[in-house]
XYZ file of C-alpha atoms in Angstrom:
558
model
C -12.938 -107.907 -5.514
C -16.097 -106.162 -4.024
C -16.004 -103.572 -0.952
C -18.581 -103.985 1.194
C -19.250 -101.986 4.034
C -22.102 -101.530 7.050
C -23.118 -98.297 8.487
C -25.533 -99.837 11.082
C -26.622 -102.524 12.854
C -30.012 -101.688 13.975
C -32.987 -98.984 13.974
C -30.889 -96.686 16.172
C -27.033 -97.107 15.477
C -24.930 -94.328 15.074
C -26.136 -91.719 12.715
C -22.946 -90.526 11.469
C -21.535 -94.125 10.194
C -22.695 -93.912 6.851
C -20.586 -90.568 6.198
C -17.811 -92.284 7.634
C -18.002 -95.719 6.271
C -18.036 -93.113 2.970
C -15.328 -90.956 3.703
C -12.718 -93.153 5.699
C -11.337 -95.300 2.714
C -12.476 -97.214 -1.073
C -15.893 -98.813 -0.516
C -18.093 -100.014 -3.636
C -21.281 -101.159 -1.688
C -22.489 -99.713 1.913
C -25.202 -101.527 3.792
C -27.184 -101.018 6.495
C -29.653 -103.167 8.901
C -32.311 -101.707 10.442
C -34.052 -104.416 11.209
C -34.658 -106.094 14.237
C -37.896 -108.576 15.640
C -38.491 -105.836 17.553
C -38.223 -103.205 15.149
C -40.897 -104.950 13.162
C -43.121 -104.506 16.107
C -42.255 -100.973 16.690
C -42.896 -100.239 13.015
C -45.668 -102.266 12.699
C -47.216 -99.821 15.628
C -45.730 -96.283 13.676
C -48.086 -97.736 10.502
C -51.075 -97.624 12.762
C -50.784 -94.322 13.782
C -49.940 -93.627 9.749
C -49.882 -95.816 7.026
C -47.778 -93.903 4.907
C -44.878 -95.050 7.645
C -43.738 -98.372 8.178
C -40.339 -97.273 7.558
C -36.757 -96.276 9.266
C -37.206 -92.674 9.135
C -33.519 -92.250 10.597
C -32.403 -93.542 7.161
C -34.352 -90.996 5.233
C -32.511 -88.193 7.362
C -28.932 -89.963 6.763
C -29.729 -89.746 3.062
C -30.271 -86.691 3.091
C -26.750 -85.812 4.440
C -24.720 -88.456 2.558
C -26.778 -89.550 -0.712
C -24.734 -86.467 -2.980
C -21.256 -88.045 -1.247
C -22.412 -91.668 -2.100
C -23.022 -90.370 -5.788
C -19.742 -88.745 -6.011
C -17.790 -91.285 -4.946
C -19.731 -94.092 -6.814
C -20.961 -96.249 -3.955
C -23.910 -98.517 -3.985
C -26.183 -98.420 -1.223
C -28.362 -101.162 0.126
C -30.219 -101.284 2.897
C -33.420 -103.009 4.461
C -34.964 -99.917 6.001
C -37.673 -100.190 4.212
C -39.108 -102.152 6.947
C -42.699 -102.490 6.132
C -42.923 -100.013 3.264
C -39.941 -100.228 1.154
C -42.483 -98.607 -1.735
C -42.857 -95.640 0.626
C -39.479 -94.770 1.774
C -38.533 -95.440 -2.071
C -40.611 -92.879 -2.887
C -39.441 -90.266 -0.147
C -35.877 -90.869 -1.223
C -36.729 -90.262 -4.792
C -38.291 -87.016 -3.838
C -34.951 -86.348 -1.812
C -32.879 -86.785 -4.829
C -34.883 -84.478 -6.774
C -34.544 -81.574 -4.041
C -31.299 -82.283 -4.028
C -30.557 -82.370 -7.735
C -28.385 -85.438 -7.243
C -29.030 -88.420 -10.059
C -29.225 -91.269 -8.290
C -31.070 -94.664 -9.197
C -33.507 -95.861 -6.634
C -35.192 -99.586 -6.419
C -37.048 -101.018 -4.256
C -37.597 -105.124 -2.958
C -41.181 -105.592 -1.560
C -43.121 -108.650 -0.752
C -42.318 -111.314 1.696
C -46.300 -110.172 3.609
C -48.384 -112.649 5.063
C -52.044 -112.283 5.322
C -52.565 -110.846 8.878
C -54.991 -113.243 11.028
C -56.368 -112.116 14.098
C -54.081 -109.984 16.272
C -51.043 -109.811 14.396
C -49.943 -106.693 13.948
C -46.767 -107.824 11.179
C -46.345 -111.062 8.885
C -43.464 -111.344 6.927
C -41.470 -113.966 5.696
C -37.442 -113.165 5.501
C -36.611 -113.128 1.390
C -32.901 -113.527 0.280
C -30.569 -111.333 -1.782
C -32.145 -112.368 -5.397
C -34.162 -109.021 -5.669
C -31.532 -106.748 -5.061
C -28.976 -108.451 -7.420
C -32.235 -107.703 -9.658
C -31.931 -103.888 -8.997
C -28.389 -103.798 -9.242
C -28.057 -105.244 -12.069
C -30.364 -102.797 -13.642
C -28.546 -100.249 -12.673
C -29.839 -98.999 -9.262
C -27.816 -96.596 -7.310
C -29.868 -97.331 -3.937
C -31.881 -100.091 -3.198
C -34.406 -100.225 -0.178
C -36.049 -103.628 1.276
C -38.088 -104.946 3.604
C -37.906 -107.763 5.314
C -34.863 -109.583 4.227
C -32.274 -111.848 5.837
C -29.448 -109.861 7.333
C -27.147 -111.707 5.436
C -29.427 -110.412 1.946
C -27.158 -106.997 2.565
C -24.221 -109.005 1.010
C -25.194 -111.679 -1.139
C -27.736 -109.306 -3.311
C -24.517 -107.215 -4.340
C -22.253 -110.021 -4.376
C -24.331 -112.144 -6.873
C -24.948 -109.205 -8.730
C -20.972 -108.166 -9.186
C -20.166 -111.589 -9.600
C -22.264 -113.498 -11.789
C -23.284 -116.091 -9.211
C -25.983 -118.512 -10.368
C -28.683 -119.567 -7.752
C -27.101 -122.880 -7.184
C -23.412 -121.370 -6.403
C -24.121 -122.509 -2.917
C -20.452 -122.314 -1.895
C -20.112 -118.770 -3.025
C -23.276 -117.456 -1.712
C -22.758 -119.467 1.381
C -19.542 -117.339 2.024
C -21.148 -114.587 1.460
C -23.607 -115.529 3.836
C -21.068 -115.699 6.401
C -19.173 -112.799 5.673
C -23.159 -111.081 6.118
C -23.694 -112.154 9.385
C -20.247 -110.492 10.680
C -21.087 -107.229 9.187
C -24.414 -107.296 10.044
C -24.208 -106.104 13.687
C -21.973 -102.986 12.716
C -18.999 -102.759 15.122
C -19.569 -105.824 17.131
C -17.124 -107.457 14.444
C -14.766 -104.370 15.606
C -14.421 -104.622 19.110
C -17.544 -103.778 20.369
C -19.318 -105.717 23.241
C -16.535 -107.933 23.092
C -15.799 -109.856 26.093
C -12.030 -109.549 26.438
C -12.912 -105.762 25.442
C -9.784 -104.026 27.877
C -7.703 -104.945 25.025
C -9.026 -102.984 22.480
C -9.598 -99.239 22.084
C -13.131 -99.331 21.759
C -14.414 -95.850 23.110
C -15.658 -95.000 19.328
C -15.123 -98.536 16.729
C -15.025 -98.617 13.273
C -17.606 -100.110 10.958
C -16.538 -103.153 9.489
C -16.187 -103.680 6.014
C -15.641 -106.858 3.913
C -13.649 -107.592 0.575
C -15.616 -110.468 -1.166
C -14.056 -112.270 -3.918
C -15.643 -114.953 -6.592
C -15.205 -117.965 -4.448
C -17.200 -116.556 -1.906
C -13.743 -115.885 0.579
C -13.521 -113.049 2.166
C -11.467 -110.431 4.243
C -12.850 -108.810 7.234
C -11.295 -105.654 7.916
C -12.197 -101.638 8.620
C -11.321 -98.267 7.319
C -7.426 -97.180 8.583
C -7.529 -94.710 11.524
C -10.686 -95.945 13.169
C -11.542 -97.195 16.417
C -11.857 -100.647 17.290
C -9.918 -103.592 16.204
C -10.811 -106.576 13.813
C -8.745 -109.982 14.564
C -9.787 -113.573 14.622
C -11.580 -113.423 18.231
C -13.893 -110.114 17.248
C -14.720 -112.405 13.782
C -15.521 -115.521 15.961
C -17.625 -113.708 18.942
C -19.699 -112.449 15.560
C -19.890 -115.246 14.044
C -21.473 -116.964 16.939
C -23.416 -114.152 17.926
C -27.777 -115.515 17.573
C -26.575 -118.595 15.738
C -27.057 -122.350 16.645
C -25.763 -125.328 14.599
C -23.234 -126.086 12.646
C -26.505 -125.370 9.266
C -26.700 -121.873 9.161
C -29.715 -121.795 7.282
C -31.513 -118.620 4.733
C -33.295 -118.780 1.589
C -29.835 -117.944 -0.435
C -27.851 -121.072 0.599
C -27.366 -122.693 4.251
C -24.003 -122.165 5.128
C -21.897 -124.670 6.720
C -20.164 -122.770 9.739
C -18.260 -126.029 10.499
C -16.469 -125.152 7.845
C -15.466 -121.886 8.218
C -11.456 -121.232 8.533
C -10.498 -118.079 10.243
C -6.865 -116.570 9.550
C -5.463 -113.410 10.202
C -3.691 -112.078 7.712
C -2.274 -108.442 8.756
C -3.280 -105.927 11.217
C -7.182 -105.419 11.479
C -7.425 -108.459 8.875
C -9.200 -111.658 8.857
C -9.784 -114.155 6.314
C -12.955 -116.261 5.921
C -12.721 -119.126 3.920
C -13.599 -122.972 3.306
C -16.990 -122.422 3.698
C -19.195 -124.888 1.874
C -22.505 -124.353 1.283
C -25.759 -126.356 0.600
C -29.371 -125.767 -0.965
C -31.612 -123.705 1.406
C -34.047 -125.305 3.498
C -37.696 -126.004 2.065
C -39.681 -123.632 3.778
C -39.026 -119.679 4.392
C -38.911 -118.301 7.422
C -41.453 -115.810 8.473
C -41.774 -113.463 12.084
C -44.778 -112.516 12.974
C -45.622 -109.641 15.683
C -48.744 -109.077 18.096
C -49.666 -106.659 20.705
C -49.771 -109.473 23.874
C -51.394 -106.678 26.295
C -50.086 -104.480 28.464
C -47.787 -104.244 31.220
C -47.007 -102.380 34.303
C -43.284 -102.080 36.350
C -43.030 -100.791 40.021
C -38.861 -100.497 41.455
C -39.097 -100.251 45.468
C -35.907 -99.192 46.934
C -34.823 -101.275 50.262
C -32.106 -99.326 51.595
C -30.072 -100.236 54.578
C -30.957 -103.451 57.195
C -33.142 -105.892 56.773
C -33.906 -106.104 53.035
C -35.131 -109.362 53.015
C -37.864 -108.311 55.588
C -38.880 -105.321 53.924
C -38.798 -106.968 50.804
C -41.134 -109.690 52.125
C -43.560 -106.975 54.214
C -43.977 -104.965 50.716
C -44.926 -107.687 48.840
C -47.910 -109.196 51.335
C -48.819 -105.440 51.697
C -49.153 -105.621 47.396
C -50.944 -109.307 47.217
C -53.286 -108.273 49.920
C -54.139 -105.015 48.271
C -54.935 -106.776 44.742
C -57.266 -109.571 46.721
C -59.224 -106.965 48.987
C -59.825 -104.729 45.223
C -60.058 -108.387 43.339
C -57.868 -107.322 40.465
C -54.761 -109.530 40.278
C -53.412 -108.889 37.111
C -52.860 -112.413 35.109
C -49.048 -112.195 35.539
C -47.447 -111.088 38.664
C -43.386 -111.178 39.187
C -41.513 -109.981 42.157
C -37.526 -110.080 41.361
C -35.185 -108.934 44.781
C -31.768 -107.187 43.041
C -29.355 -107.520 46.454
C -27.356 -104.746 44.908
C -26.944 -103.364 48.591
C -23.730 -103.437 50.409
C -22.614 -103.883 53.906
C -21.462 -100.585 55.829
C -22.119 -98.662 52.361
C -20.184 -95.331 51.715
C -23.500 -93.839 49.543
C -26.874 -94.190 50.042
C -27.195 -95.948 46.760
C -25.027 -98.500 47.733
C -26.736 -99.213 50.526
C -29.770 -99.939 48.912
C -31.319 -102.786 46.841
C -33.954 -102.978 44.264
C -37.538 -104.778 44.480
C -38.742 -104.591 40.842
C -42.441 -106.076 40.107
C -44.013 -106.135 36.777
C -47.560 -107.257 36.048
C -48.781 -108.099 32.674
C -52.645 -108.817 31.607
C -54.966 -108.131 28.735
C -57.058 -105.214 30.112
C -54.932 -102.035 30.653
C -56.824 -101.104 33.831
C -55.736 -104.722 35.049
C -52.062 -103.085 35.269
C -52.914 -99.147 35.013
C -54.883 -98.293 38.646
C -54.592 -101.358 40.310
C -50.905 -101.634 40.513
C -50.391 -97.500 40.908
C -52.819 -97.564 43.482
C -51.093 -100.462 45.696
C -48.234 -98.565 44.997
C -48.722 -95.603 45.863
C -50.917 -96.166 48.834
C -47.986 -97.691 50.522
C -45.476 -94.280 50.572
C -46.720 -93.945 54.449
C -47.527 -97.206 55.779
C -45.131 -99.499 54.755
C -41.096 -100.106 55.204
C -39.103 -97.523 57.005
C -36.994 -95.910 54.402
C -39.836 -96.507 51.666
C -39.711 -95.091 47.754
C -39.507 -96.288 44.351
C -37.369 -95.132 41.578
C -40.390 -93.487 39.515
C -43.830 -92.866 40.050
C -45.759 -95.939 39.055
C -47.625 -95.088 35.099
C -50.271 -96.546 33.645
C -49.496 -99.133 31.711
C -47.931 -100.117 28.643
C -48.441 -101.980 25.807
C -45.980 -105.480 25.201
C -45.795 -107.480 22.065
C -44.799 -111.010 20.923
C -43.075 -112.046 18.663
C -43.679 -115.267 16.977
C -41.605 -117.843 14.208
C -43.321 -119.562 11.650
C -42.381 -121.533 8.499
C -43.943 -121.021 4.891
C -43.922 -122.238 1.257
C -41.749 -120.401 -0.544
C -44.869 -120.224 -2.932
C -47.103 -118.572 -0.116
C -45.289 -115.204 -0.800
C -44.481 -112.848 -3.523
C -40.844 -111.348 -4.039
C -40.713 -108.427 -6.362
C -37.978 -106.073 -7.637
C -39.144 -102.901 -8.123
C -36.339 -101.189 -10.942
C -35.029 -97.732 -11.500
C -37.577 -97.271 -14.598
C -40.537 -98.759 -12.714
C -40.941 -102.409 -13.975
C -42.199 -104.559 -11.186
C -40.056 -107.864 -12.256
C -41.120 -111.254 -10.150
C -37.914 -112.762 -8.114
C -37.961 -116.929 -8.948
C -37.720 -118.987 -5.613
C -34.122 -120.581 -5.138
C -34.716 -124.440 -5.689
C -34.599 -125.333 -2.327
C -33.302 -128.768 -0.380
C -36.309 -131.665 -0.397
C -34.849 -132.663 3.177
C -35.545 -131.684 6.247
C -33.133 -128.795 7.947
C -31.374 -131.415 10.234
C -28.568 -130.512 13.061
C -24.910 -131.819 11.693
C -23.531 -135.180 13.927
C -21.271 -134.004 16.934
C -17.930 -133.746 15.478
C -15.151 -135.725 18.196
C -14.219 -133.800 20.558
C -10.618 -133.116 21.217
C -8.018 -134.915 23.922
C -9.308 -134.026 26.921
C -6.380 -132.276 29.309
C -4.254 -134.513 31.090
C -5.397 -134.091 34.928
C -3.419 -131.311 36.858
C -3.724 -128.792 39.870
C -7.118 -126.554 39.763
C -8.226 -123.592 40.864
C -11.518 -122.248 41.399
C -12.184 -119.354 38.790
C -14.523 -117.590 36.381
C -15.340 -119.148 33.394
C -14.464 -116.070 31.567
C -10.541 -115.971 32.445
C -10.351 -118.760 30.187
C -13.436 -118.326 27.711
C -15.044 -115.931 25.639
C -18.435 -115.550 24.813
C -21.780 -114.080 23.451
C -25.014 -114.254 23.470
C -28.237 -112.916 22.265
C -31.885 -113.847 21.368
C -34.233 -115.529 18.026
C -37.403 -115.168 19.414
C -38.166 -116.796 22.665
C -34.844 -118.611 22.887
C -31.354 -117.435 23.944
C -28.498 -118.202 21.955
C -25.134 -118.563 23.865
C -21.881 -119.145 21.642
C -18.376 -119.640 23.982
C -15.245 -120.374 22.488
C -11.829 -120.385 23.845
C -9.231 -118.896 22.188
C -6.019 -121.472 22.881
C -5.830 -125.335 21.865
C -5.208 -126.766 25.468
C -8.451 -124.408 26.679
C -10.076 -125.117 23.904
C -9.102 -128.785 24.928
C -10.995 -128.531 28.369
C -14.194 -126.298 27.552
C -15.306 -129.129 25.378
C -15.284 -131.606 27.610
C -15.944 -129.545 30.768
C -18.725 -127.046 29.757
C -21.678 -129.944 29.079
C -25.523 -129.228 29.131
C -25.723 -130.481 32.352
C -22.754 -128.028 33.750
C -24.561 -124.922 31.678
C -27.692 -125.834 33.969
C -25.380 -125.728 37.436
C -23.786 -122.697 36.388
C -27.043 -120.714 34.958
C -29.584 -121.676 37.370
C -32.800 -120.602 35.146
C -31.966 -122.507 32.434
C -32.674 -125.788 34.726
C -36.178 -126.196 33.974
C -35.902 -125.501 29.521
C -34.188 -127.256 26.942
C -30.480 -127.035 26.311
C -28.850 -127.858 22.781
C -25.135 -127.733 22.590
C -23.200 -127.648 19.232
C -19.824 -127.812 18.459
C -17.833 -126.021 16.277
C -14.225 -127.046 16.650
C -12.615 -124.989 13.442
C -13.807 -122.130 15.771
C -12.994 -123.973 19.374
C -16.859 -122.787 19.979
C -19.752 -123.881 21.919
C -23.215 -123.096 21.124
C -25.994 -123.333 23.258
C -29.973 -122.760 22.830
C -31.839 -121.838 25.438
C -35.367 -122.793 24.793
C -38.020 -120.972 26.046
C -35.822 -118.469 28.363
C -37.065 -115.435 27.069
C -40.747 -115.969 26.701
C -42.920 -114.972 23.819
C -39.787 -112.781 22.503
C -37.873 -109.039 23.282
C -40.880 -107.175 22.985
C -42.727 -109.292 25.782
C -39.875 -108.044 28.362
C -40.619 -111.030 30.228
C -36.741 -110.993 31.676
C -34.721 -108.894 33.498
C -32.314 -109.113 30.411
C -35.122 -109.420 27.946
C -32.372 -110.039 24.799
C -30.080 -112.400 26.134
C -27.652 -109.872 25.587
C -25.691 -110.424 29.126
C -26.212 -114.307 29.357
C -23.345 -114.943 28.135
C -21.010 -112.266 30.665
C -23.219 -114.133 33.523
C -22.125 -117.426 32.321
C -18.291 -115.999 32.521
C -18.599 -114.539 36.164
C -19.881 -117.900 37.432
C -16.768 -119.669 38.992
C -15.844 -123.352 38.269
C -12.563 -125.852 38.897
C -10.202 -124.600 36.575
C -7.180 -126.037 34.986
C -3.852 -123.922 36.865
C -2.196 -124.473 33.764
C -4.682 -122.245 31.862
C -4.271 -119.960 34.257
């Protein structure tokens, strides 16, 4: 058996986890991802200011508290902070060691860059787990990475400890799986979990995950902690930025029709039956850009007629940016009614007119926009101010998917002793990455009484973002709801229920070992998290709106 644990989930998480994740119970490999599509841009923007950066400097600082207890205690660390200069944080850790006169064995993965055309800023195609089994195997104590699949965290270490060959696509495909839960930290513990006023989740565990040869795992967490790990925190995980039944990465695609959830004990959940098959032909790569810059102005409408002030402020704005002939490119006016009737507080009486504008030229969105603004304070709605002076501008980025021969980038394990040794592409599938057939859907409910009710009295779900698209995964978590959510909650009912999906392409999957839905938004979120182009700009809330909005429901669910 091999201990995996996670001590974060992105550039950010909490900085003590890897001391407790080391200190709270047996653990033989501790991982941690750093790495988000919009950490890449943020990185991407740290290496222009220095090139010797490019890297999670919070890990560096967490090493330097823990890496003497991680020695001690003989855990492996692995961890993609490396971002876009694993070489570079290697180094700095090696230098930590040394001032700390602890003997620990660092590697490095690097490669995975694409040449940068015009305006990108990052180009890097998502490697698997192959070059950290490398490093492992050699004997590294710590391994850093760049750009690797999240799910690389666990099957480098797995395939190392176990032996697996390339083509153990089962195996690795569990693995795979049992990556994905842990990669998000505690949101396989309780956090951001729908039906979350079960569960003490004031301060969750980490997860961790016991791996075994045949690629099954157990989900659990350190005794004592926070949080709770059961079969609905391993499904909301498991369906968290997903989409078909083909989970696809350049280890193995895992099948998550196939996955079996059991619980087997208190904060214990078993993951097994998943099959696996070769990985898909091309890699994927992200790519990053600064899109321009943007610009975000919150008037406050408190008290009576909102809908009038809101509509007086806006001509007074338009007509401003014709009479000075500098209408930004993108101009978006969103009314918030968060007002109430006969409010107690002022704040409560008010709602929220946010605009943003977004162009190419900064002083398209910098004086312009302040200037309308601000020119307003006297001569506009009774009652007028905004929530913070208007600034001048900031820049946005994109974020873009593309797909490349595995042979159009290298992959390189960098050992203990120095050797550079060249990681061999996976033989990948010759066919095409295709969705699975609709499995048949269960007996619908017999008819009965109904009564009209949220969504999310009867399902769970969350959501969250790959690029421009949202991904929205709801499952229920009885047969007889499980029974009516398939046939009820259609493509065309998503579309009545989450009015600005109407105009984009919906894809629903099922997954009915999981009683799970899983819808892709196309298009919802623009050109990606760093473009802010929504309200909710990662999906991350989709799927609570989808659970407020009220539908006929069964009484007999209820």
């Amino acid at each position: 058996m091999l201990r995996v644990g996670n001590c974060s989930g992105f550039y950010g998480d909490r900085f003590s986890a890897v001391r407790e994740m080391l200190t709270g119970g047996p653990l033989d490999v501790l991982t941690g991802d750093y790495l988000a599509e919009l950490t890449m841009l943020i990185l991407g923007r740290d290496r222009l200011k220095d090139p010797s950066l490019g890297y999670a400097r919070t890990f560096l600082r967490q090493m330097e508290d823990t890496l003497g207890l991680a020695h001690e205690r003989g855990v492996r660390i692995v961890a993609n902070a490396g971002g876009l200069n694993p070489a570079g944080l290697a180094g700095e850790l090696r230098a930590l060691a040394g001032r700390l006169g602890v003997p620990v064995r660092v590697a490095h993965v690097e490669g995975g860059q694409l040449p940068l055309d015009d305006g990108a800023l990052t180009a890097d195609a998502y490697l698997g787990g192959a070059g950290i089994a490398a490093c492992l195997d050699a004997g590294a104590d710590l391994v850093v990475t760049g750009r690797v699949t999240d799910a690389a965290l666990v099957t480098g270490p797995a395939a190392a400890h176990f032996g697996w060959a390339p083509d153990a696509y089962d195996a690795l495909a569990g693995a795979v799986v049992a990556g994905h839960v842990l990669e998000c930290g505690a949101q396989a513990t309780g956090g951001n979990h729908p039906f979350f006023r079960r569960y003490d989740v004031r301060r969750p565990g980490f997860p961790l995950a016991e791996l075994h040869a045949d690629g099954s795992a157990v989900i659990t967490k350190h005794p004592g902690t926070g949080g709770a790990v059961d079969v609905s925190t391993v499904t909301a995980q498991l369906l968290y930025e997903t989409r078909g039944a083909r989970y696809a990465g350049p280890d193995a695609t895992a099948r998550l029709d196939t996955v079996r959830l059991t619980r087997e004990g208190p904060d214990r959940v078993r993951i097994d039956g998943v099959r696996g098959e070769p990985p898909p032909r091309l890699l994927k790569a992200g790519i990053t850009r600064l899109g321009g810059w943007r610009n975000e102005v919150v008037f406050v409408l408190t008290g009576l007629d909102v809908d009038a002030k809101a509509r007086l402020v806006r001509e007074q704005v338009e007509d401003a940016f014709a009479r000075a002939g500098a209408r930004p490119a993108e101009v978006r006016w969103e009314l918030a009614r968060t007002d109430r009737a006969d409010a107690a507080t002022q704040e409560t009486a008010s709602a929220l007119l946010r605009l943003v504008v977004r162009d190419p030229d900064r002083r398209a969105v910098g004086r312009a926009v302040t200037g309308a603004a601000v020119e307003l304070a006297l001569a506009s709605y009774p009652g007028f101010h905004v929530t913070a002076p208007p600034g001048r501008g900031d820049p946005y980025g994109v974020f873009e998917a593309v797909y490349v021969e595995p042979g159009a980038v290298t992959h390189t394990a960098v050992l203990p002793d120095g050797r550079r040794v060249p990681v061999p592409v996976s033989a990948p599938s010759t066919a095409p990455l295709r969705d699975v057939p609709e499995p048949p859907l269960p007996e619908p409910l017999p008819p009965g009484p109904v009564r009209r009710a949220p969504l999310g009295l009867v399902a769970g779900a969350r959501s969250g973002d790959k690029g421009g698209d949202a991904h929205l995964g709801v499952w229920a978590e009885t047969e007889a709801a499980w029974r009516w959510l398939a046939h009820t909650l259609t493509v065309e009912r998503l579309r009545e229920l989450l009015p600005e999906t109407r105009p984009l392409p919906v894809t629903r999957h099922v997954l009915p070992n999981l009683r799970a839905l899983n819808f892709t938004v196309t298009g919802l979120l623009g050109e990606g998290a760093a473009a802010r182009a929504r309200f909710d700009p990662q999906a991350k809330a989709l799927g609570e709106w989808l659970r407020a909005r009220h539908l006929d429901v069964p009484e007999a669910l209820l």
